[in-house]
PDB file of C-alpha atoms in Angstrom:
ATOM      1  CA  UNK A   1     -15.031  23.334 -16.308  1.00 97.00           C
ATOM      2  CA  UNK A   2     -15.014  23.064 -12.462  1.00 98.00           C
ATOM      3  CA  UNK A   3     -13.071  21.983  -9.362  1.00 98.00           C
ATOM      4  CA  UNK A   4     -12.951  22.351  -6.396  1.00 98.00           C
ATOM      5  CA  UNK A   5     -11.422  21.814  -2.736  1.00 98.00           C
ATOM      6  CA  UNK A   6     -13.963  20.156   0.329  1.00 98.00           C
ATOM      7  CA  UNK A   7     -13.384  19.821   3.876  1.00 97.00           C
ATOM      8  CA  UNK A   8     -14.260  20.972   7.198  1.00 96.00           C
ATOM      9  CA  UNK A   9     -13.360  24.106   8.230  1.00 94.00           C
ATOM     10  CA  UNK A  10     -12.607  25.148   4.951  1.00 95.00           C
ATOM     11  CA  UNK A  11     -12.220  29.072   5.194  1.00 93.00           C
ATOM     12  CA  UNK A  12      -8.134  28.465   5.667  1.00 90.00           C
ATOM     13  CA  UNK A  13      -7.640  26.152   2.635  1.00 94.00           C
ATOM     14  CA  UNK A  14      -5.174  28.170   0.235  1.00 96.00           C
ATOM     15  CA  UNK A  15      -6.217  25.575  -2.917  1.00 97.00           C
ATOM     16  CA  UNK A  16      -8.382  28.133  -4.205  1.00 98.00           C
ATOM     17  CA  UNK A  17      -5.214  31.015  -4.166  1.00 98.00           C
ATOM     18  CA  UNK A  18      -2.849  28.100  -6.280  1.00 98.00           C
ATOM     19  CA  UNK A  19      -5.300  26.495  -8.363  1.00 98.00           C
ATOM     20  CA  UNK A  20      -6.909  30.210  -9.678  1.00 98.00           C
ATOM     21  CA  UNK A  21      -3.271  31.184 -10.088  1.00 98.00           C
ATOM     22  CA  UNK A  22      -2.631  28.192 -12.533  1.00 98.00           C
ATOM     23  CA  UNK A  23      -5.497  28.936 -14.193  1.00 98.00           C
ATOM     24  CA  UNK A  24      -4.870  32.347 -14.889  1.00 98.00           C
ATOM     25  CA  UNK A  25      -0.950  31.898 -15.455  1.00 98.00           C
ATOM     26  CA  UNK A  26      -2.114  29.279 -18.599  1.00 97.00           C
ATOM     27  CA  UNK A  27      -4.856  31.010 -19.912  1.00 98.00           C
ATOM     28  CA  UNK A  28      -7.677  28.640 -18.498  1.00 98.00           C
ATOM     29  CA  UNK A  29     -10.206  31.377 -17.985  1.00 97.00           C
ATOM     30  CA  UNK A  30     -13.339  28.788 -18.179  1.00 97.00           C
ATOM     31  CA  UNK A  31     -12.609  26.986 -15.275  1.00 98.00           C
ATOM     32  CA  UNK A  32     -13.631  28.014 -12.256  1.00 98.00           C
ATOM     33  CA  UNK A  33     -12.486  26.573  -8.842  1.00 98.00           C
ATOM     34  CA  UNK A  34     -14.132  27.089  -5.130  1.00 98.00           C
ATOM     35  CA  UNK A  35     -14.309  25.909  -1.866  1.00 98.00           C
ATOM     36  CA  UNK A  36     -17.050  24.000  -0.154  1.00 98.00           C
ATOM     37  CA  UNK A  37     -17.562  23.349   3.316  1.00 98.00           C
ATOM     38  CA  UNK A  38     -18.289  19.110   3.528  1.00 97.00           C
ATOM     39  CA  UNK A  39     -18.213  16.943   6.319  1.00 97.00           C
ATOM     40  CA  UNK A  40     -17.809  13.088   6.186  1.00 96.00           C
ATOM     41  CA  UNK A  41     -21.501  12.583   6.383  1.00 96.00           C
ATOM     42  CA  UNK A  42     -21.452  14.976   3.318  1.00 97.00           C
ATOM     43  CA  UNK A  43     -18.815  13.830   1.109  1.00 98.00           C
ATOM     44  CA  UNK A  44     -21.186  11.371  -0.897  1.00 97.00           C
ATOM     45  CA  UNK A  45     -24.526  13.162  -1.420  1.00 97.00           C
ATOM     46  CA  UNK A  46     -22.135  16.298  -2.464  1.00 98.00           C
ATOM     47  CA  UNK A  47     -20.159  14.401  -5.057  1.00 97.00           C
ATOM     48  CA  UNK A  48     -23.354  12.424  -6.725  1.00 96.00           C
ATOM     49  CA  UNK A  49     -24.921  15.985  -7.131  1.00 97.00           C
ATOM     50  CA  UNK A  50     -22.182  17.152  -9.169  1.00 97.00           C
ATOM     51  CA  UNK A  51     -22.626  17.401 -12.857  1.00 96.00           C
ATOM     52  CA  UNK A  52     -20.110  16.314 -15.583  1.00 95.00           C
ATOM     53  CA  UNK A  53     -18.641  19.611 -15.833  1.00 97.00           C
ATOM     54  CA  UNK A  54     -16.904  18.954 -12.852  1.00 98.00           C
ATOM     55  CA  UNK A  55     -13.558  17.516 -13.694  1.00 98.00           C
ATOM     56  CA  UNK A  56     -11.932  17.372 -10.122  1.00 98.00           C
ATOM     57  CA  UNK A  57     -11.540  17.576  -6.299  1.00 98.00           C
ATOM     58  CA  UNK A  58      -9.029  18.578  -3.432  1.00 98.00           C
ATOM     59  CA  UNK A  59      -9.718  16.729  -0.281  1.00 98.00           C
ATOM     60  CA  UNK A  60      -8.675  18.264   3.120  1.00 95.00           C
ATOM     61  CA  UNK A  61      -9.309  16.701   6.576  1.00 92.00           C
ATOM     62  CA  UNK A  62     -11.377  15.376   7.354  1.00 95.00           C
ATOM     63  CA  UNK A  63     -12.636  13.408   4.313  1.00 97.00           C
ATOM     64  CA  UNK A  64      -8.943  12.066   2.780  1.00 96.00           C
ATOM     65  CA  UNK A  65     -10.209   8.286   4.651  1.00 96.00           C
ATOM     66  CA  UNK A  66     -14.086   8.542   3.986  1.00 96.00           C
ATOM     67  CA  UNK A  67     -13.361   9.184   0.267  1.00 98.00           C
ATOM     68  CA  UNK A  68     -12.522   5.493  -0.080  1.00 98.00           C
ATOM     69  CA  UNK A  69     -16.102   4.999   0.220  1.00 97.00           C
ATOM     70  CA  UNK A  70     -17.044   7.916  -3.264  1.00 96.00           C
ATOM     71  CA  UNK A  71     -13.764   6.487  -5.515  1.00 98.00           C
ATOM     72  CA  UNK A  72     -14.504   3.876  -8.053  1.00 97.00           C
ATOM     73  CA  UNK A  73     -11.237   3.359  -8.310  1.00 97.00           C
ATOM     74  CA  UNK A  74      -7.946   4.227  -5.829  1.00 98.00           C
ATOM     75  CA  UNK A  75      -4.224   4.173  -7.032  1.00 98.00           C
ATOM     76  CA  UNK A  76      -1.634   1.906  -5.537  1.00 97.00           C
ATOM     77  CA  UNK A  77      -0.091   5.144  -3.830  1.00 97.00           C
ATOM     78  CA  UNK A  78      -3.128   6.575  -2.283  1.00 97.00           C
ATOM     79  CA  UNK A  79      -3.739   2.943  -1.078  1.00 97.00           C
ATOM     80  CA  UNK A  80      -0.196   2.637   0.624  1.00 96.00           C
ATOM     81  CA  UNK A  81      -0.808   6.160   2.018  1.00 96.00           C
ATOM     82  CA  UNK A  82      -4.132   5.320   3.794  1.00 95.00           C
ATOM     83  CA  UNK A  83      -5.275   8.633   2.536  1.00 96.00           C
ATOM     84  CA  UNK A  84      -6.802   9.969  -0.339  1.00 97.00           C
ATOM     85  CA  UNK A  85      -6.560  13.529  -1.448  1.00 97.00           C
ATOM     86  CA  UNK A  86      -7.778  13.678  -4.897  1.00 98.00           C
ATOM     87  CA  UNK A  87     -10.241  12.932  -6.774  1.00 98.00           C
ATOM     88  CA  UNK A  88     -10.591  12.926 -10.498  1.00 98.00           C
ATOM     89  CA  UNK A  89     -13.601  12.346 -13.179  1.00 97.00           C
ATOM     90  CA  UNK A  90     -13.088   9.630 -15.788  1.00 95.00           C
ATOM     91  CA  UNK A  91     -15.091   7.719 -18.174  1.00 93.00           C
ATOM     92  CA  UNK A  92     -15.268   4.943 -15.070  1.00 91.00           C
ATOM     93  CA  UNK A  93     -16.305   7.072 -11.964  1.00 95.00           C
ATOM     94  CA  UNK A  94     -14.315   9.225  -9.847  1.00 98.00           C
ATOM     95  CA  UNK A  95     -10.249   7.782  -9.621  1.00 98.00           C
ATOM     96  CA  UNK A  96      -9.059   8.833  -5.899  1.00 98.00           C
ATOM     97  CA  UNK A  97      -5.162   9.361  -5.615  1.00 98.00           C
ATOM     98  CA  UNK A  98      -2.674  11.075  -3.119  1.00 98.00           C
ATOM     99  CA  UNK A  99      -0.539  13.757  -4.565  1.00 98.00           C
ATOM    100  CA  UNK A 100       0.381  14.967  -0.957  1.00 97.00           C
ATOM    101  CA  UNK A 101       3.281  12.155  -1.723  1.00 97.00           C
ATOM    102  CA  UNK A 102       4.512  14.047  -5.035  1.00 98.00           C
ATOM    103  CA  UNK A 103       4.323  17.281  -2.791  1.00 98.00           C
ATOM    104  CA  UNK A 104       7.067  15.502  -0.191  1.00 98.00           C
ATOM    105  CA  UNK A 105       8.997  14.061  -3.084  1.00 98.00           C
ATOM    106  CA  UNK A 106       9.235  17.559  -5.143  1.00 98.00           C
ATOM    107  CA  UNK A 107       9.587  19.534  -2.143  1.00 98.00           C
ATOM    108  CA  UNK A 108      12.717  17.884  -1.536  1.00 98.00           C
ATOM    109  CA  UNK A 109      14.181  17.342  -4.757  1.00 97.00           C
ATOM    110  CA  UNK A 110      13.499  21.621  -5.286  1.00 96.00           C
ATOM    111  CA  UNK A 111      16.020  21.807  -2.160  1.00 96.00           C
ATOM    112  CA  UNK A 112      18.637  19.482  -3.637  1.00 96.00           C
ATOM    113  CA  UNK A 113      17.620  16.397  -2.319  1.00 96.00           C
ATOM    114  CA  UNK A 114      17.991  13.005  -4.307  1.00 94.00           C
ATOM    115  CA  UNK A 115      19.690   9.778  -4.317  1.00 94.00           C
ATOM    116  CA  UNK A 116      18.983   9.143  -0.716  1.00 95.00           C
ATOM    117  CA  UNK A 117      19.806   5.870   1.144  1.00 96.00           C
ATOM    118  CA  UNK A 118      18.520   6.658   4.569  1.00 97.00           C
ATOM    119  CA  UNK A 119      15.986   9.259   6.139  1.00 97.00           C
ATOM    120  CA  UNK A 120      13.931  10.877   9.145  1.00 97.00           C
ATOM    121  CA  UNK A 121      10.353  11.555   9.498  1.00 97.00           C
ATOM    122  CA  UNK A 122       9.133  13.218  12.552  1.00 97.00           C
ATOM    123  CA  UNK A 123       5.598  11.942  14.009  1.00 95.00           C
ATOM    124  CA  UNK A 124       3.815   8.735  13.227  1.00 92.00           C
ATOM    125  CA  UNK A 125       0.477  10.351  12.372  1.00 89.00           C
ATOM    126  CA  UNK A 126      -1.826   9.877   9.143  1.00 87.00           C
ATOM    127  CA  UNK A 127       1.061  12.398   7.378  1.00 93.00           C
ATOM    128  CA  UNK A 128       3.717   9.986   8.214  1.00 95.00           C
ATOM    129  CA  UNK A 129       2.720   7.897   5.754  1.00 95.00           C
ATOM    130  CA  UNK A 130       2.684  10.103   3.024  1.00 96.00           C
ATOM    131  CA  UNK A 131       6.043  11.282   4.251  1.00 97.00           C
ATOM    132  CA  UNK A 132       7.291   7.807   4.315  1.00 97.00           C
ATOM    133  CA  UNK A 133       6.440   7.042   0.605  1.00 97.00           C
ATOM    134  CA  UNK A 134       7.948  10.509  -0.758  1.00 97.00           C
ATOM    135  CA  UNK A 135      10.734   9.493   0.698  1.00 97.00           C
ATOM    136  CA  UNK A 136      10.613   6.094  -0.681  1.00 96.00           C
ATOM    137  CA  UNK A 137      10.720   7.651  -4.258  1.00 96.00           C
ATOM    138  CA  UNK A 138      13.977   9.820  -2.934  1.00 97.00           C
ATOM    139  CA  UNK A 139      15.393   6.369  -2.874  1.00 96.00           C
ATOM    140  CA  UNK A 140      15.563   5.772   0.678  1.00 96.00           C
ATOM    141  CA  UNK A 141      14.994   2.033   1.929  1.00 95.00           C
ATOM    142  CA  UNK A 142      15.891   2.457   5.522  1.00 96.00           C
ATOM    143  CA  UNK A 143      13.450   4.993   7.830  1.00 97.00           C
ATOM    144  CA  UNK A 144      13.972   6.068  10.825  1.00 96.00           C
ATOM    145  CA  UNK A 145      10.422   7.379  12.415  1.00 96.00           C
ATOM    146  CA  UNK A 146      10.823   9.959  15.526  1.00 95.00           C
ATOM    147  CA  UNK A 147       8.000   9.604  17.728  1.00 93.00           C
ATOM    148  CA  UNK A 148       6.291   9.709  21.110  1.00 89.00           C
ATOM    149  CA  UNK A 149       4.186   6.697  20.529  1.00 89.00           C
ATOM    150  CA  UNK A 150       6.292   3.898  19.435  1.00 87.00           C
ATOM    151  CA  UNK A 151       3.834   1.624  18.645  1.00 88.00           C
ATOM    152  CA  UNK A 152       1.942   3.509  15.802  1.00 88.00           C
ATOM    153  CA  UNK A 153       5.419   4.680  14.285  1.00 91.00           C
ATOM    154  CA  UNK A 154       6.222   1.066  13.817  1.00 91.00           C
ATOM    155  CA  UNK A 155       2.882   0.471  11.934  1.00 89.00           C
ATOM    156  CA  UNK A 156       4.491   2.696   9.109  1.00 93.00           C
ATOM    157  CA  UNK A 157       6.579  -0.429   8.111  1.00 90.00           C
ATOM    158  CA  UNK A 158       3.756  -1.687   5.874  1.00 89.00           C
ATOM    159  CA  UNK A 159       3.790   1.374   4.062  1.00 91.00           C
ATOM    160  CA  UNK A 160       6.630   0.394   1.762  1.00 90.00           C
ATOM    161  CA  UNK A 161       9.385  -2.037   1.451  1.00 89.00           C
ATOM    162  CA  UNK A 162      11.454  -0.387   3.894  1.00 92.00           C
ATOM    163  CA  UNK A 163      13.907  -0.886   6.797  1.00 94.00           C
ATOM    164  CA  UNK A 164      12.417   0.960   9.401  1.00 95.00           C
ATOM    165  CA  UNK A 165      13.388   2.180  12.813  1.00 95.00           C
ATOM    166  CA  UNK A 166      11.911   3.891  15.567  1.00 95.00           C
ATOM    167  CA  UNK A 167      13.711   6.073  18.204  1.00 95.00           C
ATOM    168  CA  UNK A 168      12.229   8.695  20.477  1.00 95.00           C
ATOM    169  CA  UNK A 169      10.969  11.753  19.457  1.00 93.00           C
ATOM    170  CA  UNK A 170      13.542  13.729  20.992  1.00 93.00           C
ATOM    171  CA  UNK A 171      16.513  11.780  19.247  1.00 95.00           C
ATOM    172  CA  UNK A 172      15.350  12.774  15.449  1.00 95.00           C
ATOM    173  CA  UNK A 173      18.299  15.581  15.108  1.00 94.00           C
ATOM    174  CA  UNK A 174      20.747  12.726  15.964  1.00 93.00           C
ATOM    175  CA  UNK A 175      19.947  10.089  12.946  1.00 94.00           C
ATOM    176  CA  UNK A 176      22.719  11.904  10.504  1.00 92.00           C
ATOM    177  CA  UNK A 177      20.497  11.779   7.497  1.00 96.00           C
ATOM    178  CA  UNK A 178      20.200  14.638   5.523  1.00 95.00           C
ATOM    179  CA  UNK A 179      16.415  14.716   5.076  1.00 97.00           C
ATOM    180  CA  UNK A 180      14.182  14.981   7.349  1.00 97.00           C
ATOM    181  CA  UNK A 181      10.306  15.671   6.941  1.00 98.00           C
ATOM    182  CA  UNK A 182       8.766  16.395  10.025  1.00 97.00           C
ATOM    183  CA  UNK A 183       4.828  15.725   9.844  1.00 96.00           C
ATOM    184  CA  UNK A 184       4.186  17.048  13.392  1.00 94.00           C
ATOM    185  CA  UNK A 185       1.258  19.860  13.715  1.00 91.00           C
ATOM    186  CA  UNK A 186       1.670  23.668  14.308  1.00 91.00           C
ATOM    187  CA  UNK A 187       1.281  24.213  18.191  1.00 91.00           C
ATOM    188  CA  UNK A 188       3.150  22.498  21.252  1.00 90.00           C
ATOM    189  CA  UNK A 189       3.608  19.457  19.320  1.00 89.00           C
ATOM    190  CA  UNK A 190       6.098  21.370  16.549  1.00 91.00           C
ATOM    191  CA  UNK A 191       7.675  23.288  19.456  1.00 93.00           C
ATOM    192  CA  UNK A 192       8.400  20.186  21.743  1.00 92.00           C
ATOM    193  CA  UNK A 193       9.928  18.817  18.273  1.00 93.00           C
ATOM    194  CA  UNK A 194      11.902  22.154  17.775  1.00 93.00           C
ATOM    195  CA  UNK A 195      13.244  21.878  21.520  1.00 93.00           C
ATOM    196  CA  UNK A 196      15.213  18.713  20.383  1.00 93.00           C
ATOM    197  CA  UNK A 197      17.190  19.908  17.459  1.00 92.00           C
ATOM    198  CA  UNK A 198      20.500  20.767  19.296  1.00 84.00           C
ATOM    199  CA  UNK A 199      23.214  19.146  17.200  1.00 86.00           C
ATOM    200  CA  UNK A 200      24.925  20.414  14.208  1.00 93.00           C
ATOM    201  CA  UNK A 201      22.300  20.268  11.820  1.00 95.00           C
ATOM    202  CA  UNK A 202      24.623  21.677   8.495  1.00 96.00           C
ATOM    203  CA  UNK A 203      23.853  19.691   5.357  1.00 95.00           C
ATOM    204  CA  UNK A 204      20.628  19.007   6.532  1.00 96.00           C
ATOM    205  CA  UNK A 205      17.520  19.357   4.628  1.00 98.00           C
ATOM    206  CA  UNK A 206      14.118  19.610   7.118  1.00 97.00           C
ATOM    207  CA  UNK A 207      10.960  20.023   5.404  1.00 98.00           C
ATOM    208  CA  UNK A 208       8.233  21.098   8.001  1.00 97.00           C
ATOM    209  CA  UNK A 209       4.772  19.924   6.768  1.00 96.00           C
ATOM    210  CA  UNK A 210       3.282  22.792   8.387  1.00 95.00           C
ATOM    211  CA  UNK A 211       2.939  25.902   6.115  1.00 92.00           C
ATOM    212  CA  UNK A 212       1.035  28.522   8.124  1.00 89.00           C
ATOM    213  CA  UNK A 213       2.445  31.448  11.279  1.00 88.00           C
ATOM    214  CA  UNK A 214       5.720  30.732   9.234  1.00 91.00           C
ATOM    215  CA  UNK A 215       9.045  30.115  10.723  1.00 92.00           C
ATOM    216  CA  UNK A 216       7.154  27.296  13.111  1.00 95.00           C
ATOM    217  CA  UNK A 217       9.329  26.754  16.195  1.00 95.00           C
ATOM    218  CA  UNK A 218      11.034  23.710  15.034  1.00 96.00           C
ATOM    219  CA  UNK A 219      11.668  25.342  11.518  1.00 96.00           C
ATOM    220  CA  UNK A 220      13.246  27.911  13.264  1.00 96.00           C
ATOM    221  CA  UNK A 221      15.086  25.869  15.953  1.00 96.00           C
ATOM    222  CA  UNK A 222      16.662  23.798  12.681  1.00 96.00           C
ATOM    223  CA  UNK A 223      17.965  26.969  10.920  1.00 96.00           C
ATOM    224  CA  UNK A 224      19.932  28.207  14.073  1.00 96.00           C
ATOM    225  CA  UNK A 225      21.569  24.699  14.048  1.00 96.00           C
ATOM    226  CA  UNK A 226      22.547  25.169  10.069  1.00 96.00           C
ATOM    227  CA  UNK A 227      19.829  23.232   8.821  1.00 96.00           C
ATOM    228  CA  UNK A 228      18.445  23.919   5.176  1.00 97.00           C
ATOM    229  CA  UNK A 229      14.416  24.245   6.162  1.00 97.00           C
ATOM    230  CA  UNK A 230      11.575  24.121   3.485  1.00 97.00           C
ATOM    231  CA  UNK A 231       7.778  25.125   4.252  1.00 96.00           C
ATOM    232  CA  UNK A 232       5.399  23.192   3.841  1.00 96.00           C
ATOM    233  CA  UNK A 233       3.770  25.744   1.494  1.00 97.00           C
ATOM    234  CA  UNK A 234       6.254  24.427  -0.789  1.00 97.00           C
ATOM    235  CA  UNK A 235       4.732  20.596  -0.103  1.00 97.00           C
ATOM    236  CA  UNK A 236       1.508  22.025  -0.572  1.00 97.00           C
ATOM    237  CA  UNK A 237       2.206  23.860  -4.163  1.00 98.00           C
ATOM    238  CA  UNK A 238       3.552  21.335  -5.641  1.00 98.00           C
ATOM    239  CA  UNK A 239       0.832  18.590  -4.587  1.00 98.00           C
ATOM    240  CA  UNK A 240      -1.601  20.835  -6.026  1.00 98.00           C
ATOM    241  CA  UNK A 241       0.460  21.248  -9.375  1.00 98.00           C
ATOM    242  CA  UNK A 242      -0.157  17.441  -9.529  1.00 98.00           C
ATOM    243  CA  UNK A 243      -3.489  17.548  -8.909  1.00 98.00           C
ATOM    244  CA  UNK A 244      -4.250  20.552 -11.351  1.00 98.00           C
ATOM    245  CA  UNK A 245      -2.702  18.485 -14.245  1.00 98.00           C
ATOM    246  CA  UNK A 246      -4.705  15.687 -13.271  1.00 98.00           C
ATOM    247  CA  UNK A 247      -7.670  18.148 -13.656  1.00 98.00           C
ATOM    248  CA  UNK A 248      -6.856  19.866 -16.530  1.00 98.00           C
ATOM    249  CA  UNK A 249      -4.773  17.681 -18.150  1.00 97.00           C
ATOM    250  CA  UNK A 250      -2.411  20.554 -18.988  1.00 97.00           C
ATOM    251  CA  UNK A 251       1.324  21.245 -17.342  1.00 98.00           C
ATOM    252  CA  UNK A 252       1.347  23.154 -14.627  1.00 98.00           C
ATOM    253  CA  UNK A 253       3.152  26.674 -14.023  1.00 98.00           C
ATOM    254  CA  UNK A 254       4.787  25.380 -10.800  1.00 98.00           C
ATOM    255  CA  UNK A 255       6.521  28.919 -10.704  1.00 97.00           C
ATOM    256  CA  UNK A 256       3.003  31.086 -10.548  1.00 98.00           C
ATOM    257  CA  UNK A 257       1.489  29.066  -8.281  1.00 98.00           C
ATOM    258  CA  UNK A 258       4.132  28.918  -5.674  1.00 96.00           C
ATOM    259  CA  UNK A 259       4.180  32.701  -5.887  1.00 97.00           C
ATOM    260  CA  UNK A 260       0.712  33.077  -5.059  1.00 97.00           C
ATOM    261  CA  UNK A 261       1.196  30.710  -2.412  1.00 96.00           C
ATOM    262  CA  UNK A 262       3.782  32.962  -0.960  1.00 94.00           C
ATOM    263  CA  UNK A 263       2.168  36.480  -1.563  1.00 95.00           C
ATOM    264  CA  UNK A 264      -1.015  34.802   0.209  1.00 93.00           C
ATOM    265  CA  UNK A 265       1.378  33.893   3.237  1.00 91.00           C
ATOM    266  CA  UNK A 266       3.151  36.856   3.272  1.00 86.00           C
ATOM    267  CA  UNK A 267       6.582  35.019   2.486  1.00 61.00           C
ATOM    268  CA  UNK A 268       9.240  35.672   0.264  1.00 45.00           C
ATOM    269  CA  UNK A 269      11.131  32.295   0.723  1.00 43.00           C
ATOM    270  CA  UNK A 270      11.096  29.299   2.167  1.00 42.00           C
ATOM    271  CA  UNK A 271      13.882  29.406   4.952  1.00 40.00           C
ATOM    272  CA  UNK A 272      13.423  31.009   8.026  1.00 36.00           C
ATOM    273  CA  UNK A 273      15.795  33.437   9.613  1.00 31.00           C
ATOM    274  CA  UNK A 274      17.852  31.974  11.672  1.00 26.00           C
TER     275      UNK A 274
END
């Protein structure tokens, strides 16, 4: 059997390093996952070549929108998210989902969040809306979105049936909820974020989306004001334990994979010093 991850650049996808690591931790040894290196203009031509012994595909950027185009069929999730990240041979064609919202949801709930009435997301990007649902199945129903363009962080109201707000990016440490997923890239967009996190921050919960040149500047900035930060590595294990059950149709060893995750990123835990 066979799966695999496609996008463009490809070279930095860690998929293969959590995947393999399920495989081996279960005792899968005839399946075989790789990377490929597929464009939008490649995406369909790629997928109609594949035989049935491919059972399943991770979707980076940039093909999570053009893969509406290759799914027979698209969950109600991956619908509300705009995005899909998944897709999965059945009897019917290839099923596109999102998992990248179980990775939020899980993420959190590993770090002691649950039963939430109110949160904060960080950005108003294409990751926003993933954020916005995982959050969602927290139990929040009011959101308040932290951004620099108020007019595409209000378009994240018809993700869900939600109360949301929008404030400023620089007022996100000042909402008072205890979870906040900020969905803002590595680079001076995470720092600007990380230069606005001076308030108490102690009960706190920040999960940075970004998983890579761990602590990022806000992850860091958050710890020194007693925040309780998660990596996104953690987001990104645990959407790809989804997805390899979806593939394999076996449970996934959560445990394995998120400690080949962290040997391949040189971590040893998820919180930065602070």
């Amino acid at each position: 059997m066979h799966a695999g991850v496609l996008g463009s650049p490809i070279d930095h996808s860690l998929s293969p390093t959590l995947h393999r690591a399920g495989y081996e931790a279960t005792g899968l040894a005839d399946w075989r996952y790789t990377a490929h290196e597929v464009d939008e203009g490649g995406l369909a031509p790629f997928v109609t070549a594949l035989d049935v012994m491919w059972r399943g595909l991770s979707l980076t950027m940039p093909l999570k929108v053009a893969a509406f185009d290759v799914a027979e069929s698209v969950t109600d999730t991956a619908r509300r998210a705009g995005a899909i990240n998944t897709l999965v041979r059945t009897d019917s064609g290839w099923a596109g989902d999102n998992t990248d919202v179980h990775g939020v949801t899980a993420a959190l709930a590993e770090a002691g969040v649950a039963d939430l009435e109110s949160a904060t997301v960080i950005g108003s990007g294409a990751t926003a809306r993933s954020a916005v649902l995982g959050l969602v199945a927290l139990g929040a129903r009011q959101v308040t979105v932290a951004a620099r363009t108020p007019e595409r962080a209000a378009a994240l109201a018809d993700v869900a049936d939600i109360e949301l707000r929008v404030v400023p990016l620089q007022e996100w440490a000042s909402t008072g909820d205890r979870a906040v997923v900020s969905t803002v890239p590595a680079g001076a967009a995470n720092a600007g974020a990380g230069e606005h996190a001076g308030r108490d921050l102690t009960g706190t919960v920040l999960l940075d989306v970004v998983y890579a040149d761990w602590p990022t500047p806000l992850g860091r900035a958050a710890a020194t004001h007693g925040a309780h930060v998660v990596s996104g590595l953690e987001m990104l294990v645990h959407q790809a334990a989804r997805q390899f059950e979806l593939f394999t149709g076996e449970p996934a060893p959560v445990a394995q994979m998120q400690a080949a995750g962290r040997a391949a990123l040189g971590e040893s835990g998820h919180t930065p010093d602070a």
